[in-house]
Amino acid sequence: MPRRLDWQRDGPGWPHHERSRFVLASGLHWHTQWFDGPGADAPCALLLHGTGASTHSWRSLAPLLARRCRVLTLDLPGHAFTGRPPGGMGAPQLSLPGMARAVHGLLKALGCTPALVVGHSAGAAIGIRMCLDGLIKPRLVVGINAALLPPAGLAGPLFAPAAKLLAAAPWVPRLFAWRAHEPAVLQRLLQGTGSVLDADTAALYRQLVGCPEHAAGALGMMANWDLQTFARDLPRLRVPLLLLAAAQDRTVPPAQAHEVLARLSPAAQARVIALPGLGHLAHEEQPGLVASHILSALGEPAAAACA
């Protein structure tokens, strides 16, 4: 079991590896992928994956959006082929505001001003945090099963401290990766999302979760996020927001999207679209459907996305 992904060894088999570029920005060595789109004047779309995922999760959706946009995907700090921040689990780039600033530094290095931000799960929180902090002002933010509120009930106040305790133990990521590398354990993890994935997709997740460095990056992200403060800031959002909520999502309850909607100012022009029959990884299950909703909300012809 390799401790980390290695581009020389693992890169040639990675989805869209020919589009990969490595960029130094915000003190990190980033793995990015560019989809050129219809031309230099096309709007730029930024795609932000969720906790524990990587650029691979956009492998089917990104080319569909690239028919109308120039698309940038990336591995978040500590995930897949992007390096972990210096400073260990307490690194500022692992907090939600810190991660937003780090991604903004990458955008500046690449000269990308996104007109569209699409975030899955925790990735949606990063995109919204960037808007709240005045780092970007896109025409639209789309959250796919967006994780924007603290866990409900007693788990909420206990979640971050528990994650910090686990993150502080260096053996935890190795144990998690060792267990998750077993096919039956991975199958239960994926079934827990409510999504039905093909064998190729499951194999990519198995490759990721079987690496302790990737597991440590995901755990460090969870340990450093303060969703209580973020939830209090949500009413300040002034960027149009579309929330796609999958009915079978077992990770982020679809009702959370409507709770977020109730917290937002009318200036956010927020709305929710339900995705029947899909789970937490809806964009990997039905990328054509998700692309059509995104392009329609952006004001672009949606029919081409499903062709």
GROMACS .gro file of C-alpha atoms in nm, residues 4-263:
model
  260
    4ARG     CA    1   0.102   0.868  -0.122
    5LEU     CA    2   0.004   0.896  -0.487
    6ASP     CA    3   0.299   0.942  -0.720
    7TRP     CA    4   0.252   1.115  -1.055
    8GLN     CA    5   0.521   0.914  -1.229
    9ARG     CA    6   0.363   0.589  -1.117
   10ASP     CA    7  -0.008   0.675  -1.091
   11GLY     CA    8  -0.044   0.976  -1.322
   12PRO     CA    9  -0.046   0.793  -1.659
   13GLY     CA   10  -0.363   0.607  -1.558
   14TRP     CA   11  -0.540   0.909  -1.407
   15PRO     CA   12  -0.850   1.044  -1.586
   16HIS     CA   13  -0.761   1.326  -1.828
   17HIS     CA   14  -0.394   1.304  -1.729
   18GLU     CA   15  -0.301   1.481  -2.052
   19ARG     CA   16  -0.477   1.795  -1.921
   20SER     CA   17  -0.285   1.801  -1.593
   21ARG     CA   18  -0.057   2.086  -1.493
   22PHE     CA   19   0.136   2.130  -1.170
   23VAL     CA   20   0.146   2.484  -1.034
   24LEU     CA   21   0.324   2.645  -0.737
   25ALA     CA   22   0.095   2.893  -0.560
   26SER     CA   23  -0.001   2.985  -0.202
   27GLY     CA   24   0.292   2.781  -0.074
   28LEU     CA   25   0.155   2.461  -0.227
   29HIS     CA   26   0.235   2.234  -0.520
   30TRP     CA   27  -0.106   2.202  -0.691
   31HIS     CA   28  -0.234   1.942  -0.932
   32THR     CA   29  -0.474   2.110  -1.175
   33GLN     CA   30  -0.655   2.014  -1.493
   34TRP     CA   31  -0.761   2.255  -1.768
   35PHE     CA   32  -1.037   2.200  -2.023
   36ASP     CA   33  -0.990   2.471  -2.286
   37GLY     CA   34  -1.354   2.521  -2.386
   38PRO     CA   35  -1.481   2.682  -2.706
   39GLY     CA   36  -1.232   2.970  -2.707
   40ALA     CA   37  -1.028   3.223  -2.512
   41ASP     CA   38  -1.333   3.445  -2.464
   42ALA     CA   39  -1.543   3.172  -2.304
   43PRO     CA   40  -1.625   3.220  -1.934
   44CYS     CA   41  -1.406   3.039  -1.683
   45ALA     CA   42  -1.563   2.773  -1.460
   46LEU     CA   43  -1.398   2.662  -1.135
   47LEU     CA   44  -1.486   2.314  -1.009
   48LEU     CA   45  -1.416   2.231  -0.643
   49HIS     CA   46  -1.442   1.871  -0.525
   50GLY     CA   47  -1.553   1.758  -0.180
   51THR     CA   48  -1.365   1.611   0.116
   52GLY     CA   49  -1.174   1.296   0.022
   53ALA     CA   50  -1.223   1.331  -0.355
   54SER     CA   51  -1.005   1.477  -0.633
   55THR     CA   52  -1.011   1.596  -0.995
   56HIS     CA   53  -1.128   1.247  -1.093
   57SER     CA   54  -1.478   1.323  -0.962
   58TRP     CA   55  -1.524   1.578  -1.245
   59ARG     CA   56  -1.397   1.353  -1.523
   60SER     CA   57  -1.739   1.325  -1.692
   61LEU     CA   58  -1.894   1.661  -1.598
   62ALA     CA   59  -1.595   1.883  -1.687
   63PRO     CA   60  -1.592   1.796  -2.061
   64LEU     CA   61  -1.967   1.870  -2.080
   65LEU     CA   62  -1.924   2.213  -1.921
   66ALA     CA   63  -1.621   2.273  -2.145
   67ARG     CA   64  -1.855   2.294  -2.444
   68ARG     CA   65  -1.952   2.637  -2.310
   69CYS     CA   66  -1.676   2.730  -2.060
   70ARG     CA   67  -1.306   2.708  -1.997
   71VAL     CA   68  -1.297   2.468  -1.703
   72LEU     CA   69  -1.043   2.446  -1.421
   73THR     CA   70  -1.041   2.154  -1.178
   74LEU     CA   71  -0.789   2.095  -0.900
   75ASP     CA   72  -0.696   1.870  -0.612
   76LEU     CA   73  -0.755   2.052  -0.283
   77PRO     CA   74  -0.465   2.085  -0.035
   78GLY     CA   75  -0.352   1.746   0.091
   79HIS     CA   76  -0.573   1.560  -0.155
   80ALA     CA   77  -0.457   1.322  -0.430
   81PHE     CA   78  -0.163   1.485  -0.614
   82THR     CA   79  -0.168   1.827  -0.441
   83GLY     CA   80   0.081   1.850  -0.155
   84ARG     CA   81  -0.010   1.883   0.209
   85PRO     CA   82   0.047   2.232   0.352
   86PRO     CA   83   0.352   2.290   0.571
   87GLY     CA   84   0.270   2.312   0.939
   88GLY     CA   85   0.096   1.979   0.980
   89MET     CA   86  -0.268   1.944   1.079
   90GLY     CA   87  -0.279   2.300   1.211
   91ALA     CA   88  -0.174   2.458   0.880
   92PRO     CA   89  -0.380   2.769   0.797
   93GLN     CA   90  -0.454   2.638   0.447
   94LEU     CA   91  -0.664   2.360   0.603
   95SER     CA   92  -0.919   2.595   0.764
   96LEU     CA   93  -1.215   2.700   0.550
   97PRO     CA   94  -1.106   3.067   0.511
   98GLY     CA   95  -0.745   2.952   0.464
   99MET     CA   96  -0.840   2.706   0.194
  100ALA     CA   97  -1.047   2.977   0.021
  101ARG     CA   98  -0.742   3.208   0.021
  102ALA     CA   99  -0.517   2.928  -0.103
  103VAL     CA  100  -0.747   2.854  -0.397
  104HIS     CA  101  -0.765   3.227  -0.471
  105GLY     CA  102  -0.385   3.239  -0.482
  106LEU     CA  103  -0.391   2.957  -0.736
  107LEU     CA  104  -0.647   3.143  -0.947
  108LYS     CA  105  -0.425   3.452  -0.950
  109ALA     CA  106  -0.125   3.245  -1.054
  110LEU     CA  107  -0.327   3.098  -1.342
  111GLY     CA  108  -0.496   3.424  -1.440
  112CYS     CA  109  -0.842   3.271  -1.393
  113THR     CA  110  -1.140   3.487  -1.292
  114PRO     CA  111  -1.428   3.243  -1.259
  115ALA     CA  112  -1.770   3.338  -1.387
  116LEU     CA  113  -1.904   3.005  -1.264
  117VAL     CA  114  -1.813   2.812  -0.948
  118VAL     CA  115  -1.937   2.456  -0.905
  119GLY     CA  116  -1.870   2.292  -0.570
  120HIS     CA  117  -1.956   1.944  -0.457
  121SER     CA  118  -2.030   1.893  -0.087
  122ALA     CA  119  -1.753   2.075   0.108
  123GLY     CA  120  -1.628   2.224  -0.220
  124ALA     CA  121  -1.943   2.437  -0.230
  125ALA     CA  122  -1.853   2.585   0.110
  126ILE     CA  123  -1.509   2.684  -0.025
  127GLY     CA  124  -1.663   2.858  -0.325
  128ILE     CA  125  -1.915   3.045  -0.110
  129ARG     CA  126  -1.645   3.140   0.143
  130MET     CA  127  -1.444   3.291  -0.142
  131CYS     CA  128  -1.748   3.499  -0.239
  132LEU     CA  129  -1.818   3.606   0.121
  133ASP     CA  130  -1.456   3.717   0.163
  134GLY     CA  131  -1.459   3.921  -0.158
  135LEU     CA  132  -1.201   3.701  -0.331
  136ILE     CA  133  -1.422   3.626  -0.632
  137LYS     CA  134  -1.751   3.751  -0.772
  138PRO     CA  135  -1.885   3.491  -1.016
  139ARG     CA  136  -2.211   3.514  -1.206
  140LEU     CA  137  -2.329   3.193  -1.040
  141VAL     CA  138  -2.234   2.946  -0.767
  142VAL     CA  139  -2.370   2.592  -0.791
  143GLY     CA  140  -2.365   2.361  -0.492
  144ILE     CA  141  -2.408   1.990  -0.565
  145ASN     CA  142  -2.527   1.831  -0.239
  146ALA     CA  143  -2.360   2.124  -0.067
  147ALA     CA  144  -2.232   2.069   0.289
  148LEU     CA  145  -2.291   2.416   0.431
  149LEU     CA  146  -2.425   2.363   0.783
  150PRO     CA  147  -2.279   2.198   1.095
  151PRO     CA  148  -2.393   1.843   1.173
  152ALA     CA  149  -2.731   1.840   1.344
  153GLY     CA  150  -2.795   1.737   1.703
  154LEU     CA  151  -2.532   1.657   1.963
  155ALA     CA  152  -2.281   1.560   1.693
  156GLY     CA  153  -2.245   1.921   1.582
  157PRO     CA  154  -2.046   2.066   1.876
  158LEU     CA  155  -1.845   1.744   1.911
  159PHE     CA  156  -1.753   1.692   1.545
  160ALA     CA  157  -1.455   1.927   1.506
  161PRO     CA  158  -1.291   1.845   1.843
  162ALA     CA  159  -1.322   1.473   1.770
  163ALA     CA  160  -1.174   1.520   1.424
  164LYS     CA  161  -0.885   1.720   1.573
  165LEU     CA  162  -0.808   1.440   1.818
  166LEU     CA  163  -0.806   1.184   1.538
  167ALA     CA  164  -0.600   1.409   1.310
  168ALA     CA  165  -0.338   1.453   1.581
  169ALA     CA  166  -0.268   1.078   1.588
  170PRO     CA  167  -0.033   0.989   1.301
  171TRP     CA  168  -0.149   0.626   1.299
  172VAL     CA  169  -0.514   0.713   1.224
  173PRO     CA  170  -0.472   0.790   0.850
  174ARG     CA  171  -0.266   0.472   0.805
  175LEU     CA  172  -0.529   0.264   0.983
  176PHE     CA  173  -0.811   0.421   0.782
  177ALA     CA  174  -0.628   0.366   0.453
  178TRP     CA  175  -0.545   0.008   0.545
  179ARG     CA  176  -0.909  -0.070   0.628
  180ALA     CA  177  -1.055   0.126   0.334
  181HIS     CA  178  -0.829  -0.061   0.093
  182GLU     CA  179  -1.037  -0.374   0.154
  183PRO     CA  180  -1.309  -0.407  -0.117
  184ALA     CA  181  -1.590  -0.478   0.131
  185VAL     CA  182  -1.504  -0.171   0.343
  186LEU     CA  183  -1.485   0.056   0.039
  187GLN     CA  184  -1.814  -0.081  -0.087
  188ARG     CA  185  -1.982   0.012   0.241
  189LEU     CA  186  -1.828   0.361   0.228
  190LEU     CA  187  -1.959   0.420  -0.124
  191GLN     CA  188  -2.298   0.271  -0.048
  192GLY     CA  189  -2.317   0.515   0.241
  193THR     CA  190  -2.330   0.801  -0.010
  194GLY     CA  191  -2.654   0.675  -0.160
  195SER     CA  192  -2.495   0.675  -0.507
  196VAL     CA  193  -2.462   0.385  -0.748
  197LEU     CA  194  -2.118   0.397  -0.912
  198ASP     CA  195  -1.960   0.193  -1.189
  199ALA     CA  196  -1.655  -0.025  -1.134
  200ASP     CA  197  -1.409   0.227  -1.283
  201THR     CA  198  -1.526   0.501  -1.047
  202ALA     CA  199  -1.509   0.271  -0.746
  203ALA     CA  200  -1.153   0.173  -0.844
  204LEU     CA  201  -1.044   0.538  -0.845
  205TYR     CA  202  -1.188   0.595  -0.499
  206ARG     CA  203  -1.017   0.278  -0.380
  207GLN     CA  204  -0.685   0.413  -0.510
  208LEU     CA  205  -0.742   0.739  -0.321
  209VAL     CA  206  -0.864   0.614   0.014
  210GLY     CA  207  -0.593   0.349   0.021
  211CYS     CA  208  -0.324   0.621   0.048
  212PRO     CA  209  -0.253   0.744   0.405
  213GLU     CA  210  -0.138   1.087   0.283
  214HIS     CA  211  -0.469   1.144   0.106
  215ALA     CA  212  -0.659   1.021   0.413
  216ALA     CA  213  -0.459   1.260   0.630
  217GLY     CA  214  -0.544   1.550   0.399
  218ALA     CA  215  -0.915   1.475   0.420
  219LEU     CA  216  -0.904   1.433   0.797
  220GLY     CA  217  -0.706   1.754   0.841
  221MET     CA  218  -0.966   1.940   0.635
  222MET     CA  219  -1.249   1.815   0.857
  223ALA     CA  220  -1.056   1.891   1.175
  224ASN     CA  221  -0.992   2.256   1.088
  225TRP     CA  222  -1.327   2.368   0.952
  226ASP     CA  223  -1.558   2.592   1.154
  227LEU     CA  224  -1.902   2.552   0.999
  228GLN     CA  225  -2.071   2.730   1.290
  229THR     CA  226  -1.911   3.061   1.190
  230PHE     CA  227  -1.964   2.987   0.821
  231ALA     CA  228  -2.337   2.925   0.876
  232ARG     CA  229  -2.369   3.260   1.056
  233ASP     CA  230  -2.204   3.431   0.759
  234LEU     CA  231  -2.430   3.275   0.494
  235PRO     CA  232  -2.694   3.555   0.502
  236ARG     CA  233  -2.427   3.795   0.368
  237LEU     CA  234  -2.404   3.606   0.037
  238ARG     CA  235  -2.497   3.828  -0.257
  239VAL     CA  236  -2.401   3.597  -0.545
  240PRO     CA  237  -2.673   3.393  -0.722
  241LEU     CA  238  -2.678   3.040  -0.580
  242LEU     CA  239  -2.820   2.718  -0.723
  243LEU     CA  240  -2.839   2.417  -0.491
  244LEU     CA  241  -2.878   2.075  -0.652
  245ALA     CA  242  -3.009   1.836  -0.386
  246ALA     CA  243  -3.012   1.461  -0.455
  247ALA     CA  244  -3.309   1.280  -0.305
  248GLN     CA  245  -3.109   0.968  -0.211
  249ASP     CA  246  -2.813   1.152  -0.056
  250ARG     CA  247  -2.717   0.977   0.269
  251THR     CA  248  -2.425   1.210   0.343
  252VAL     CA  249  -2.586   1.557   0.328
  253PRO     CA  250  -2.963   1.537   0.390
  254PRO     CA  251  -3.144   1.697   0.093
  255ALA     CA  252  -3.358   1.894   0.338
  256GLN     CA  253  -3.043   2.090   0.429
  257ALA     CA  254  -3.063   2.274   0.096
  258HIS     CA  255  -3.402   2.418   0.192
  259GLU     CA  256  -3.272   2.511   0.537
  260VAL     CA  257  -2.987   2.701   0.371
  261LEU     CA  258  -3.237   2.868   0.138
  262ALA     CA  259  -3.435   2.996   0.438
  263ARG     CA  260  -3.119   3.156   0.586
   0.00000   0.00000   0.00000
